[in-house]
PDB file of C-alpha atoms and ligand atoms in Angstrom:
ATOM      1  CA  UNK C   1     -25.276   2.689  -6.663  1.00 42.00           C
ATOM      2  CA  UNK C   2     -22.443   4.696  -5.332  1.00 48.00           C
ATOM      3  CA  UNK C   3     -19.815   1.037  -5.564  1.00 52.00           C
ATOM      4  CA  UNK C   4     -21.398   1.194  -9.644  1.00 58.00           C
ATOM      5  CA  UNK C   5     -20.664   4.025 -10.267  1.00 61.00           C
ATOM      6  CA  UNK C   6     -16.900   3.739  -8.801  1.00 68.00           C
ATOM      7  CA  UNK C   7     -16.723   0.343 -10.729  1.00 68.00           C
ATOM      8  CA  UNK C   8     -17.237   1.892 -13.810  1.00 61.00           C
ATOM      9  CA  UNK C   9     -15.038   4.950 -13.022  1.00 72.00           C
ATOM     10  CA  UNK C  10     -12.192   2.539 -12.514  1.00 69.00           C
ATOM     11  CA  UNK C  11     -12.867   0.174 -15.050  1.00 63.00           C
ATOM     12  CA  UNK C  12     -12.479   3.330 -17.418  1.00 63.00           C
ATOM     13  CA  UNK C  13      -9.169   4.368 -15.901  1.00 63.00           C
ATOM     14  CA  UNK C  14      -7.869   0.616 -16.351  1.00 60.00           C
ATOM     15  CA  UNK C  15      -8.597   1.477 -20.085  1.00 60.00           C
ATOM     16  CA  UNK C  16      -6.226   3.931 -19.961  1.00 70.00           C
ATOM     17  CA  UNK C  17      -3.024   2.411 -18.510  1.00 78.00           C
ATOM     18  CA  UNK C  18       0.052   3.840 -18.796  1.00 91.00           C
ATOM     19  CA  UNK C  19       3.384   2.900 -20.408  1.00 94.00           C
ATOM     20  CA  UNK C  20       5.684   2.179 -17.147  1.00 97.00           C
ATOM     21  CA  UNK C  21       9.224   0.479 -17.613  1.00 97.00           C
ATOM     22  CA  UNK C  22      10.898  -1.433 -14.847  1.00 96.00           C
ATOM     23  CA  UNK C  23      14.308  -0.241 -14.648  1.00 97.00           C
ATOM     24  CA  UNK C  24      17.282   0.526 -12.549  1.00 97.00           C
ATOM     25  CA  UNK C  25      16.592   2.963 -10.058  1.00 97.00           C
ATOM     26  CA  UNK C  26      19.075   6.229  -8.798  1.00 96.00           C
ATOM     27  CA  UNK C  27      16.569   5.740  -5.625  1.00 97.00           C
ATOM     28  CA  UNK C  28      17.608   2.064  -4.975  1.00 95.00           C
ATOM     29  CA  UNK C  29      17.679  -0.879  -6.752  1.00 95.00           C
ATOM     30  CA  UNK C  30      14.993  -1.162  -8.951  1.00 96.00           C
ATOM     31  CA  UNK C  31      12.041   1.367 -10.058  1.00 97.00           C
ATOM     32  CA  UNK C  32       9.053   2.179 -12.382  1.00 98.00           C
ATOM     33  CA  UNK C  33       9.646   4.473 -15.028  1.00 98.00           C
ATOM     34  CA  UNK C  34       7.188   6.714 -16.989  1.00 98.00           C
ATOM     35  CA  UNK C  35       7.368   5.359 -21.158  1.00 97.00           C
ATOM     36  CA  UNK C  36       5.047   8.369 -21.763  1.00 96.00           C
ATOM     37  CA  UNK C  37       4.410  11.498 -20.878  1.00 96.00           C
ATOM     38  CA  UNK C  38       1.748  11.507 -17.886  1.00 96.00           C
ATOM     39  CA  UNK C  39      -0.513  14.381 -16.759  1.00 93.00           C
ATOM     40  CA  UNK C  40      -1.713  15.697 -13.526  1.00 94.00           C
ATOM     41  CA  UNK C  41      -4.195  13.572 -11.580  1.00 91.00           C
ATOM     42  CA  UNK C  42      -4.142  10.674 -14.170  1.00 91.00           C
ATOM     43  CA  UNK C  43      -4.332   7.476 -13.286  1.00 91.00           C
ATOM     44  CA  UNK C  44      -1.195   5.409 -13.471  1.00 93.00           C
ATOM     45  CA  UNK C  45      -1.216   1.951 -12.054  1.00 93.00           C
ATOM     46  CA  UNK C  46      -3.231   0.045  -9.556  1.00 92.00           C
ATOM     47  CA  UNK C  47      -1.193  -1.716  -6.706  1.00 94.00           C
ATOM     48  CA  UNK C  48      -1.842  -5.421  -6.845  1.00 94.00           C
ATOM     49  CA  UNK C  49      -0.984  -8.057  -4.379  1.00 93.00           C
ATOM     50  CA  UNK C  50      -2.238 -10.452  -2.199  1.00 92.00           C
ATOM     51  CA  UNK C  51      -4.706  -8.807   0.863  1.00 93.00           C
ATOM     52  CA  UNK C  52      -3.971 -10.267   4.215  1.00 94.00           C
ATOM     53  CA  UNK C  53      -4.715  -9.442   7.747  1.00 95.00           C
ATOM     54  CA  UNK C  54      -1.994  -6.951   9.656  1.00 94.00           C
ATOM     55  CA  UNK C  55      -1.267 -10.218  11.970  1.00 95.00           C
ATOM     56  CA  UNK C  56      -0.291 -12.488   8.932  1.00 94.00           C
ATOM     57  CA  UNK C  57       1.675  -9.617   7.236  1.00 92.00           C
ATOM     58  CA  UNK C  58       3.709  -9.571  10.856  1.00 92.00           C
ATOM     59  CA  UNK C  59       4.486 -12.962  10.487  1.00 93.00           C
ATOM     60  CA  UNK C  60       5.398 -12.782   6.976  1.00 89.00           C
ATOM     61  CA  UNK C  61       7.546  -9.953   7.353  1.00 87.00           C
ATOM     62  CA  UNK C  62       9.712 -11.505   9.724  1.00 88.00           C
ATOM     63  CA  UNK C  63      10.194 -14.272   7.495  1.00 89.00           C
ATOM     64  CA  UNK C  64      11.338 -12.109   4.791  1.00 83.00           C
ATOM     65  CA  UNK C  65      13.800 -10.416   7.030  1.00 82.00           C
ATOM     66  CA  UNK C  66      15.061 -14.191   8.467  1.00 86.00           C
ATOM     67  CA  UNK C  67      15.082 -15.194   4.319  1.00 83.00           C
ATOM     68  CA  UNK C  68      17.600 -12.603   4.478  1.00 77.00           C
ATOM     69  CA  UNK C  69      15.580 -10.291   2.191  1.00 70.00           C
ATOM     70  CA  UNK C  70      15.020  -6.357   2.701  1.00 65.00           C
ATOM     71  CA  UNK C  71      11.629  -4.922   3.206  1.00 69.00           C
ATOM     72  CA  UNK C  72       9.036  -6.825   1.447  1.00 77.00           C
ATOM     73  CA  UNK C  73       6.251  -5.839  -1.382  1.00 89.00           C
ATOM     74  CA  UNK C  74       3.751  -4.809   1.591  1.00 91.00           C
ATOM     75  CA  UNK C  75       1.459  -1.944   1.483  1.00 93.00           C
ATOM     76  CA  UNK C  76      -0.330  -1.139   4.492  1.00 93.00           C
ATOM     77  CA  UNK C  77      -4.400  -0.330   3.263  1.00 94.00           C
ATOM     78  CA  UNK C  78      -5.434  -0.113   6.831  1.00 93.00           C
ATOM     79  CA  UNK C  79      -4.866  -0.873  10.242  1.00 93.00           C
ATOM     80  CA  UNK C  80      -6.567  -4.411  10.088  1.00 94.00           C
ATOM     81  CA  UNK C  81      -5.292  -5.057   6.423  1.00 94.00           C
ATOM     82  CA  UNK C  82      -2.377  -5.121   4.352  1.00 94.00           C
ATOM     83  CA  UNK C  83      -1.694  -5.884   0.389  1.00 94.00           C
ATOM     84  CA  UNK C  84       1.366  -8.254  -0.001  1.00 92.00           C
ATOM     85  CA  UNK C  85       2.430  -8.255  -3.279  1.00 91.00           C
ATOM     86  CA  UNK C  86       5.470 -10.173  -2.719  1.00 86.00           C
ATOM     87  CA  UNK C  87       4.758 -13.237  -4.159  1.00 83.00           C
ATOM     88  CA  UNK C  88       2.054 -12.574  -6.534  1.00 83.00           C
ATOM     89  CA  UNK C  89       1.826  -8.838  -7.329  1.00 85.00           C
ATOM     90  CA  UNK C  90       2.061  -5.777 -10.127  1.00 89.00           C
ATOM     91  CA  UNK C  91       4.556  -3.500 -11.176  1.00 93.00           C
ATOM     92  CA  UNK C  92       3.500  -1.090  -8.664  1.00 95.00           C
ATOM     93  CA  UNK C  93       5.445  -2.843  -5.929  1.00 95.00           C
ATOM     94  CA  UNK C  94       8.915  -1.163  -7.668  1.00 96.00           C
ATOM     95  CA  UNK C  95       7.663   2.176  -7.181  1.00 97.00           C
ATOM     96  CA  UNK C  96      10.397   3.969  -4.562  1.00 97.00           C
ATOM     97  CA  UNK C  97       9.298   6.243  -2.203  1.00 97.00           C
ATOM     98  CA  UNK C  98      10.438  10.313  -2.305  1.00 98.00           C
ATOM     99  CA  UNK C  99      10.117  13.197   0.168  1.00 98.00           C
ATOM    100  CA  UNK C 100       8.920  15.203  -2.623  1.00 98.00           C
ATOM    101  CA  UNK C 101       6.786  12.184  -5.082  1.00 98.00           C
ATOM    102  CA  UNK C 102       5.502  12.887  -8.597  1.00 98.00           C
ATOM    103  CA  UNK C 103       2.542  10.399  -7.566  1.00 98.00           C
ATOM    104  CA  UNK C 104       0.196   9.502  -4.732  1.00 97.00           C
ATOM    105  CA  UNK C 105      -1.649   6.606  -4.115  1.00 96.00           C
ATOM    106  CA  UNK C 106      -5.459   6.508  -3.207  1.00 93.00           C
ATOM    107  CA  UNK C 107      -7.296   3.846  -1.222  1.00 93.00           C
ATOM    108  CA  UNK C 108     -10.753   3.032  -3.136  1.00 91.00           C
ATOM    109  CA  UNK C 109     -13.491   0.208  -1.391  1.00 89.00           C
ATOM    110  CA  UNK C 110     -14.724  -1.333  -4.617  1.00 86.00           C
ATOM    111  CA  UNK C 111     -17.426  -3.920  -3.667  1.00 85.00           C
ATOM    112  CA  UNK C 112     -16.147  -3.997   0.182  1.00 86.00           C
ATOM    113  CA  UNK C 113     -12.505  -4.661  -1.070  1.00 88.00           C
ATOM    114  CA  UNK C 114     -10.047  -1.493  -0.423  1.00 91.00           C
ATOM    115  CA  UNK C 115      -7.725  -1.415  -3.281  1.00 92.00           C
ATOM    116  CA  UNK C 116      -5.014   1.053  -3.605  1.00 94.00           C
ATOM    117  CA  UNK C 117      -4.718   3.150  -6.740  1.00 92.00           C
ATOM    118  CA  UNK C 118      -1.377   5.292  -8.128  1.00 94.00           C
ATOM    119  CA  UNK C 119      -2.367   8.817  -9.356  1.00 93.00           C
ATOM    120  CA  UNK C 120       0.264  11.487 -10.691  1.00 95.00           C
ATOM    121  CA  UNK C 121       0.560  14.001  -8.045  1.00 97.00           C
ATOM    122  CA  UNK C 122       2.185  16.573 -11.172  1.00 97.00           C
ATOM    123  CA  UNK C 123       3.283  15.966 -14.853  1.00 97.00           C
ATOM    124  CA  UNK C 124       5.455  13.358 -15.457  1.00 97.00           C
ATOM    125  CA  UNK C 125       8.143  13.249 -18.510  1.00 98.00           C
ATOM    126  CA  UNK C 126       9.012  10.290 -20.236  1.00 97.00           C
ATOM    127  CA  UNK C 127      12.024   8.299 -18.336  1.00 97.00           C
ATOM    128  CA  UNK C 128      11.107  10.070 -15.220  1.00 98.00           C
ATOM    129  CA  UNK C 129      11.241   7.543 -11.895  1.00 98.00           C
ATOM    130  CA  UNK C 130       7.561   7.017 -10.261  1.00 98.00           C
ATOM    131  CA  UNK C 131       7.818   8.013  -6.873  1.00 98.00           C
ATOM    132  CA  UNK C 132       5.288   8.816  -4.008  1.00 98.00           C
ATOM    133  CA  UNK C 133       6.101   9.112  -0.187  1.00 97.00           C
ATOM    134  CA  UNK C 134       5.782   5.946   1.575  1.00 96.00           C
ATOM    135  CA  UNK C 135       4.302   7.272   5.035  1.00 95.00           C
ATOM    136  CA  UNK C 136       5.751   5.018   7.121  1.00 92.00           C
ATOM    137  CA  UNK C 137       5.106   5.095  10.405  1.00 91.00           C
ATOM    138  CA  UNK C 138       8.332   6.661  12.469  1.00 93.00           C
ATOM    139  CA  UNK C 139      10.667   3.945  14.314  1.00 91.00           C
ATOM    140  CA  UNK C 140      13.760   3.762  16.014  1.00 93.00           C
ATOM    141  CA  UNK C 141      15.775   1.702  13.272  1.00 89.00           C
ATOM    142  CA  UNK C 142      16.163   4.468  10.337  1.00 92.00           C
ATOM    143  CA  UNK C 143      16.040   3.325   6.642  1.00 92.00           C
ATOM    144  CA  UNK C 144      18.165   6.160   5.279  1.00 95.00           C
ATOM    145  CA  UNK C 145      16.064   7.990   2.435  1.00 97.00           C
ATOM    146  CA  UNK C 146      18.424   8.322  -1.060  1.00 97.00           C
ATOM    147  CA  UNK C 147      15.720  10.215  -2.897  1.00 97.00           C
ATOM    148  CA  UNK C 148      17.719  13.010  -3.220  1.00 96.00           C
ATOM    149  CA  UNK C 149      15.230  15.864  -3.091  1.00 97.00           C
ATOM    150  CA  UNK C 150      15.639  19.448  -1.806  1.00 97.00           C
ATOM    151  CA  UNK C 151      13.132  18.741   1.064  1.00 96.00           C
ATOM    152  CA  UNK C 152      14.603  15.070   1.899  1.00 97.00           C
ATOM    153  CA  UNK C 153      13.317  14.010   5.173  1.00 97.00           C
ATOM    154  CA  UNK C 154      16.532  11.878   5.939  1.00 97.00           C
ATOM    155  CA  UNK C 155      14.582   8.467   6.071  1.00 96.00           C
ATOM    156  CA  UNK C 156      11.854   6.368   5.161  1.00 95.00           C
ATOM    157  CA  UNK C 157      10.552   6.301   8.773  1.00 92.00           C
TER     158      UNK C 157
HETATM  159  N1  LIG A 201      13.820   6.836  -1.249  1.00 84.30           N
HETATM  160  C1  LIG A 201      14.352   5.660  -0.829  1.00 84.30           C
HETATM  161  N2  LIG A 201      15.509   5.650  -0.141  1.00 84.30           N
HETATM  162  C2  LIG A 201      16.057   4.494   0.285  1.00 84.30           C
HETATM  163  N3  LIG A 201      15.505   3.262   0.074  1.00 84.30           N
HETATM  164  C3  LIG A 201      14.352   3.225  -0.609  1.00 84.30           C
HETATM  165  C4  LIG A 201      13.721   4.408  -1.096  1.00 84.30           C
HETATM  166  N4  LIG A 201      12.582   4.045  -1.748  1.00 84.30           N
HETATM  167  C5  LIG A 201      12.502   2.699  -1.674  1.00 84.30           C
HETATM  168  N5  LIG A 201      13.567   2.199  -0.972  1.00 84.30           N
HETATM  169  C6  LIG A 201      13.814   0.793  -0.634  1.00 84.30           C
HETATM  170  O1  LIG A 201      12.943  -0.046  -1.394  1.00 84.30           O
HETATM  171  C7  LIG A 201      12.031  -0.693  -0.517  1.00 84.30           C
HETATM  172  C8  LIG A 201      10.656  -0.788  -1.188  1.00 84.30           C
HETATM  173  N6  LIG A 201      10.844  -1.585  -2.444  1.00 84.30           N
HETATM  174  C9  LIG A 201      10.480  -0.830  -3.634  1.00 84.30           C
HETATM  175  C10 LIG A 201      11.146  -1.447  -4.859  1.00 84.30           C
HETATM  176  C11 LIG A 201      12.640  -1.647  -4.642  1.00 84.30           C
HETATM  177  N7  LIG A 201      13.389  -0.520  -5.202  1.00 84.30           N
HETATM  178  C12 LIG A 201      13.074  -2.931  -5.323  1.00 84.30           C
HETATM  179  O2  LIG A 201      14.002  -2.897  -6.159  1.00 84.30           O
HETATM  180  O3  LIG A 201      12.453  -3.985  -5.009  1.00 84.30           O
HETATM  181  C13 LIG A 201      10.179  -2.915  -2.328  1.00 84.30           C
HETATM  182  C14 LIG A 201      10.947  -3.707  -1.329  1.00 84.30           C
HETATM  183  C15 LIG A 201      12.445  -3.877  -1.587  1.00 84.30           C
HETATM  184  N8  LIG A 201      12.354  -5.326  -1.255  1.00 84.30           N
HETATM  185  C16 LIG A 201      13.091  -6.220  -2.116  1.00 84.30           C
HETATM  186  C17 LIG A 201      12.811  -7.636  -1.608  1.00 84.30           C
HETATM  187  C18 LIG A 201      13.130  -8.584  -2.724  1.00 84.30           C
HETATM  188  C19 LIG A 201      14.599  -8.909  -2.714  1.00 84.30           C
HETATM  189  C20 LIG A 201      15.313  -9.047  -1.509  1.00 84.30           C
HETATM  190  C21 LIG A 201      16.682  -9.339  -1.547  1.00 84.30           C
HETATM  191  C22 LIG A 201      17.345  -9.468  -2.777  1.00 84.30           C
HETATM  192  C23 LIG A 201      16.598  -9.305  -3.970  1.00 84.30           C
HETATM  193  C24 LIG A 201      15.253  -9.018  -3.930  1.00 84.30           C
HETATM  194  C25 LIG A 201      12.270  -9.802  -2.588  1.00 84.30           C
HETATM  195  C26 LIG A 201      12.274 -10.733  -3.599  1.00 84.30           C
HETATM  196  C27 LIG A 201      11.431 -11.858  -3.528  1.00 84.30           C
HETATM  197  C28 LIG A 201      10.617 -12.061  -2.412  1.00 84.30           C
HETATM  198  C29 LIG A 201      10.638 -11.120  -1.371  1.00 84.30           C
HETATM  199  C30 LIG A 201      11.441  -9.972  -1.467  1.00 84.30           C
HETATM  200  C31 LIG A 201      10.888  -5.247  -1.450  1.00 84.30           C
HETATM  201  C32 LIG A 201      12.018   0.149   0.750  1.00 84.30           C
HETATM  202  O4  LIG A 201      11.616  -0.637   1.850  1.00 84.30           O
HETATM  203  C33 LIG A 201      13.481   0.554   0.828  1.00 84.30           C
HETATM  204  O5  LIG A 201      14.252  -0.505   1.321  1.00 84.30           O
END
């Protein structure tokens, strides 16, 4: 009953979607923009994309890097599986990451199938950049952060 019940709560949400712009970014390159005003805890924007297993989205992301491209559209749902919305994905694969994000993002099994969700974390004013903090895992090779916030961490990882 429980998966239901979580059905229909998202199916309700997806009624409500929000008005998001693609657009330049002042983070880095480009980024989803709020067209209307959003409030706390609302639902914004699912992340779509392609799930795969960790060991595929290894290969795949050094193929991106030999293709010459940055980082790919991969979001990590867990530690067997990641969503690759590369190829085939949603808007949600612009949003930038911030030390100090205006959204979060929520991992909900629906049916056995983790999908990740995009909540506002606070109110969000038209033209105002979707951001929410990446989490990545720390490594050796920085990715400088540009997100500009008091409380900037310095990088991505
Ligand atoms: N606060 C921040 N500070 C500093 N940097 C930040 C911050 N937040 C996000 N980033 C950067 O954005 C990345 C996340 N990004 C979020 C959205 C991004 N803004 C964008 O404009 O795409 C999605 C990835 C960026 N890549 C683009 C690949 C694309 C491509 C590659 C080369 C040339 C053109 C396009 C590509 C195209 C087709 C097939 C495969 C790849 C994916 C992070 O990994 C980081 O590099």
């Amino acid at each position: 009953v429980a998966a239901k019940d979580s059905d229909l709560k998202i199916s309700l949400l997806k009624s409500r979607k929000k008005r998001l712009k693609l657009q330049r970014s002042k983070i880095h390159d480009w980024g989803l923009l709020a067209l209307e005003p959003i409030d706390a805890e609302d639902f914004i924007i699912e992340y779509i994309g392609e799930i795969i297993r960790t060991k595929i989205s290894d290969v795949r992301e050094l193929q991106y890097e030999k293709m010459g491209v940055g980082s790919s559209y991969l979001f990590r749902i867990d530690d067997e599986h990641v969503i690759d919305a590369t190829v085939r994905g949603g808007l949600a694969r612009f949003i930038n990451h911030s030390c100090e994000p205006n959204c979060y993002t929520k991992i909900i099994t629906v049916e056995g199938q983790k999908r990740v969700f995009v909540y506002a974390k606070k109110s969000i004013t038209i033209g105002q950049e979707l951001t929410y903090d990446y989490k990545f895992p720390l490594e050796e090779k920085k990715i400088p952060c540009l997100c500009g916030s008091k409380r900037c961490r310095g990088s991505l990882n």
